[in-house]
Short mmCIF file of C-alpha atoms and ligand atoms in Angstrom, two decimals:
data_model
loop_
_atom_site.label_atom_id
_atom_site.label_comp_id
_atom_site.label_asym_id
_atom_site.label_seq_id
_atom_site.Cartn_x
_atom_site.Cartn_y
_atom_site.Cartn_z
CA UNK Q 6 18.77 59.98 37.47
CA UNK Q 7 22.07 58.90 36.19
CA UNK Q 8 24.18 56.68 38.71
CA UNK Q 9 27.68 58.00 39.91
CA UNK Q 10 30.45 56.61 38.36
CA UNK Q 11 33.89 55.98 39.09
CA UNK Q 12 36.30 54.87 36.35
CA UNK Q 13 38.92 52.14 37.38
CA UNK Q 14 42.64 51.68 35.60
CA UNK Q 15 43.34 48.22 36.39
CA UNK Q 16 47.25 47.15 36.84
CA UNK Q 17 48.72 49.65 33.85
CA UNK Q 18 52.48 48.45 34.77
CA UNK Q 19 55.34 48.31 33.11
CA UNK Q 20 55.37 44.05 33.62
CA UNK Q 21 52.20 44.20 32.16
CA UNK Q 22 53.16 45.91 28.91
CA UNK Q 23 55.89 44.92 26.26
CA UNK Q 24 59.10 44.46 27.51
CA UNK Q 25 58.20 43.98 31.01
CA UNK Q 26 58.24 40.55 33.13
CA UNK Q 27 54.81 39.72 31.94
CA UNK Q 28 54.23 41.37 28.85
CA UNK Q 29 51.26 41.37 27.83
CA UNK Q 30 50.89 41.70 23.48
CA UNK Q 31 49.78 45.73 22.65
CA UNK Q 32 49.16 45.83 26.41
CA UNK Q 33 50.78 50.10 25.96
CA UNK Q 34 47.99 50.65 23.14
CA UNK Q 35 45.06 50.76 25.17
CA UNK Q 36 47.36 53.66 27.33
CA UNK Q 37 45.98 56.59 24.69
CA UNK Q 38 42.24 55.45 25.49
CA UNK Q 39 42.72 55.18 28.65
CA UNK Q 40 44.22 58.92 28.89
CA UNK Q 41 40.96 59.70 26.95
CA UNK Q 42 39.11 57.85 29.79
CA UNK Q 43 41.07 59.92 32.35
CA UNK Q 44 40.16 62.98 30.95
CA UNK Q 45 36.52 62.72 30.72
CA UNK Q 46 36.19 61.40 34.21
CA UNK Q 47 38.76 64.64 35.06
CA UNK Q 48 36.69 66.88 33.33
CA UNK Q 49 33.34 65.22 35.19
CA UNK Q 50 34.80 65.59 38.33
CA UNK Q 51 33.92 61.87 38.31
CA UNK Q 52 36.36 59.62 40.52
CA UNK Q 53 39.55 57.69 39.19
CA UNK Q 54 41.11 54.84 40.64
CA UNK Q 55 44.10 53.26 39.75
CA UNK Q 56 44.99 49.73 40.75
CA UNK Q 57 48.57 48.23 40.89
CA UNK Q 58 49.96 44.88 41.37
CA UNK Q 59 52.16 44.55 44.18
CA UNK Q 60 53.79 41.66 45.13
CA UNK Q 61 56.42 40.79 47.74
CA UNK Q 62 59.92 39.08 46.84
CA UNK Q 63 58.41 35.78 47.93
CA UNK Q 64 55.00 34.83 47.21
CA UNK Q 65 53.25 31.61 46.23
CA UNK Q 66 51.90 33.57 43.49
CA UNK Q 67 54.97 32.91 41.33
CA UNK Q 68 56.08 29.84 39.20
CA UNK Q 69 59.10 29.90 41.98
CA UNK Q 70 57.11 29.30 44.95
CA UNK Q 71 53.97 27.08 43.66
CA UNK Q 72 51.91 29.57 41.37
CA UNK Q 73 52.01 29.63 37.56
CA UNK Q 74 53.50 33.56 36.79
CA UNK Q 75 56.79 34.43 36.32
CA UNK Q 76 58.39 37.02 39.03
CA UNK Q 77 56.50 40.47 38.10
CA UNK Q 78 55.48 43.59 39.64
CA UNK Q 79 57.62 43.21 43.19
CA UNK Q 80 56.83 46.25 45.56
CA UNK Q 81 58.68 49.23 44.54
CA UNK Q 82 60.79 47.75 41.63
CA UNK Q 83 60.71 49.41 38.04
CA UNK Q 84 58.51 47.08 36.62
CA UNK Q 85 55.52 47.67 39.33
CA UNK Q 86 55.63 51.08 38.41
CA UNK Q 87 52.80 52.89 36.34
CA UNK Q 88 53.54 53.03 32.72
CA UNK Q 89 54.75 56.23 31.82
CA UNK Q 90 52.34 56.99 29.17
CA UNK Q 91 49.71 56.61 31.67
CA UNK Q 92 48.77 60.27 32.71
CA UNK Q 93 47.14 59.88 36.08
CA UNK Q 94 46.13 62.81 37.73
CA UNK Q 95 47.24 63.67 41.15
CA UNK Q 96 43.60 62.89 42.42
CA UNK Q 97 44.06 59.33 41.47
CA UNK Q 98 43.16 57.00 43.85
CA UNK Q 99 45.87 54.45 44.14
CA UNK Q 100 45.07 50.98 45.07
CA UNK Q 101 47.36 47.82 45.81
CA UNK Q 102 46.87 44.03 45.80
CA UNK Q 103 48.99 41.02 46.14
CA UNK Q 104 50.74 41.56 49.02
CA UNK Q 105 49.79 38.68 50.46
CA UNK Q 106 52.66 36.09 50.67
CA UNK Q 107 50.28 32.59 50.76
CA UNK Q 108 47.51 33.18 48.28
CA UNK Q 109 46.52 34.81 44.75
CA UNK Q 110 44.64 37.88 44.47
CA UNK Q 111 43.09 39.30 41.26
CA UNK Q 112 40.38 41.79 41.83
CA UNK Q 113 41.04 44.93 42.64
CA UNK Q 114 38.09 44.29 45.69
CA UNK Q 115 40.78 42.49 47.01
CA UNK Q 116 43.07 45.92 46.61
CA UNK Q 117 43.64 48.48 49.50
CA UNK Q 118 44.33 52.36 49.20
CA UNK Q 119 47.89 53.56 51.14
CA UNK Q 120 45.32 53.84 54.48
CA UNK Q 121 44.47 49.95 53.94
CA UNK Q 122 40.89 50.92 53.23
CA UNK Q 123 39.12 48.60 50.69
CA UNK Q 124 37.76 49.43 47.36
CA UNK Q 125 34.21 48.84 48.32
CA UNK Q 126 34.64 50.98 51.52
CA UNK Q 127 35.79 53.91 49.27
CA UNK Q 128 32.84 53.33 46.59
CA UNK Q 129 30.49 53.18 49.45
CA UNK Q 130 31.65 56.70 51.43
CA UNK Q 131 32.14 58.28 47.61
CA UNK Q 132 28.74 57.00 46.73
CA UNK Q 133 29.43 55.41 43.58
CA UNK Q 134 27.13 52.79 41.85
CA UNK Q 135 28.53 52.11 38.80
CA UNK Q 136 32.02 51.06 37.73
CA UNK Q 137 33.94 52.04 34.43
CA UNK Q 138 36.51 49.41 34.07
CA UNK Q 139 39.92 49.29 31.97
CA UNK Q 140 43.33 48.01 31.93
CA UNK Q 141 45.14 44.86 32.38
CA UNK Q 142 44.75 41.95 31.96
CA UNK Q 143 41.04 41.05 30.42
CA UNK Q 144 41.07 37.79 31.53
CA UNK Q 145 42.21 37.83 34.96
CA UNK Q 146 42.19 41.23 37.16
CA UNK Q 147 39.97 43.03 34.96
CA UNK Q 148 37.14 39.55 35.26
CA UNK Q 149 38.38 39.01 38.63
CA UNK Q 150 37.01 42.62 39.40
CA UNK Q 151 33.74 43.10 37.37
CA UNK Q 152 32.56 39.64 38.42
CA UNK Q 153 33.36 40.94 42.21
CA UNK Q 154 31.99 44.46 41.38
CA UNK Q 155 28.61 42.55 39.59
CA UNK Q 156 27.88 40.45 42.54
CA UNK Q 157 28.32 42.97 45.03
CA UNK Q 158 25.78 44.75 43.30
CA UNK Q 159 27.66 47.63 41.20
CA UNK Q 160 26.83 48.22 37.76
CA UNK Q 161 29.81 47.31 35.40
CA UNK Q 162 31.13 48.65 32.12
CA UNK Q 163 33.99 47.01 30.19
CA UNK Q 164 35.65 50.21 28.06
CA UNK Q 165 36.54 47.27 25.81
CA UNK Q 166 38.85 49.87 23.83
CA UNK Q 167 40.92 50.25 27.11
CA UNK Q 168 41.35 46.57 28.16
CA UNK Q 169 43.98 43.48 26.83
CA UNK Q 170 44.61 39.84 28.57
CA UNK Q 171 47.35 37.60 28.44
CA UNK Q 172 45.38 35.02 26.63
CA UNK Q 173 47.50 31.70 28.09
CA UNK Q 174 45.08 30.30 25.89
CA UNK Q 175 44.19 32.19 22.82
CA UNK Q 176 40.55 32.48 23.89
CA UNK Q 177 41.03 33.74 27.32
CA UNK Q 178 39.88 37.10 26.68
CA UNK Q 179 37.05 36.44 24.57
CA UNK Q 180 35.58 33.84 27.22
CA UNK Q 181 36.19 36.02 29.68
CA UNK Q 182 34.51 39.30 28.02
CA UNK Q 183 31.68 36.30 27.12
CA UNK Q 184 31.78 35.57 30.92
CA UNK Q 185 31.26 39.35 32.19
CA UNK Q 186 28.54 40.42 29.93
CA UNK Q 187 26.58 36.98 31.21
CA UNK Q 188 26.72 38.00 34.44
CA UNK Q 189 25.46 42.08 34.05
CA UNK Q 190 28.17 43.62 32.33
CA UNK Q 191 28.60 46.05 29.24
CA UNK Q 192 30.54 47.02 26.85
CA UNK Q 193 31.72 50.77 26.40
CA UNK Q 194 33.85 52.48 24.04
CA UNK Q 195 35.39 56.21 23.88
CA UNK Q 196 32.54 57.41 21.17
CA UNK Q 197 29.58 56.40 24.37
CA UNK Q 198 30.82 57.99 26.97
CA UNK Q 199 29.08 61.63 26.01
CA UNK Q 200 25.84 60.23 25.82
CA UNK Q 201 26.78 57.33 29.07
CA UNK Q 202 28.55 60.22 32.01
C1 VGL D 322 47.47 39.77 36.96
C2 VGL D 322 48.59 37.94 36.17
C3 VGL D 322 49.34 37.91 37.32
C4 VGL D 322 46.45 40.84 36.73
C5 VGL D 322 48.21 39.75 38.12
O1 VGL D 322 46.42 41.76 37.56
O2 VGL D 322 45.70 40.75 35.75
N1 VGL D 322 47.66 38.87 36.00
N2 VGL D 322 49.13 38.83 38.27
ZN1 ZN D 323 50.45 39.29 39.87
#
């Protein structure tokens, strides 16, 4: 029997993509996969969530106040908003992370739906096993996540055709891809999903 699968849109925001506080290189031209993505799940009847970043004014997360990122996807500012390519359907599941003013938070296990229920709680009552993951950025919320997802025992895909990282260092992305398939994951594109869902 095939596991249940959800597929997961990690941070698709408008800081995340060109022109936006933390723009991320091509980070819009993984959107037309990922609308692919949405569809098949759609027509599945297969879960979606969608993650967002969502940070307060003041958070030690930013250069500002101790971290290392520029000011970028503050609660209900243009640039935290989806990106408007992004067609997410009304069933979406939305999920938020980063509110918290003291510490980072990557992983979208560390994200909480508008009731403040957790992403594993939700897998768990949807019975999902297996995670379909895509979005921004490769090498920090979309690791953060799979490596979370792997070692709480979900099965992981990377749709490596609907993911980009900032790449601080050049090789970010490629370690970190290097880094998730080490630990369980693999790698999906658009032309496996027929024969994968
Ligand atoms: C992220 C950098 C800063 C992410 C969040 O979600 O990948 N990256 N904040
Ligand atoms: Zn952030």
């Amino acid at each position: 029997m095939k596991l249940k699968k959800a597929l997961l849109i990690v941070d698709v925001q408008n800081d995340f993509c060109p022109g936006g506080a933390l723009g991320i290189k091509d980070g819009d031209k993984i959107i037309p996969f990922i609308n692919k993505y949405i569809k098949i799940f759609t027509s599945k009847k297969l879960p979606i969530f969608a993650s967002r970043d969502w940070h307060p004014k003041k958070t030690a997360h930013f250069k500002k106040f101790g971290g290392v990122w520029p000011e970028h996807c503050i609660q209900d500012t243009k640039g935290a908003t989806f990106h408007p390519k992004l067609k997410l359907p009304k069933e979406a599941i939305l999920l938020y992370k980063g509110m918290d003013p003291e510490k980072d938070s990557y992983s979208a296990f560390q994200a909480q739906d508008e009731n403040g229920m957790s992403l594993a709680n939700l897998l768990k009552i949807l019975d999902i096993k297996e995670l379909c993951i895509a979005g921004l950025a490769t090498d920090y919320c979309v690791r953060f996540t799979a490596l979370d997802a792997l070692k709480k025992g979900f099965k992981v895909k990377i749709l490596s055709d609907a993911i980009k990282g900032v790449n601080l260092k050049p090789q970010d992305s490629e370690k970190a891809i290097k880094e998730m398939v080490k630990q369980g994951a693999r790698q999906m594109i658009l032309e496996d999903t027929e024969k994968e869902l």
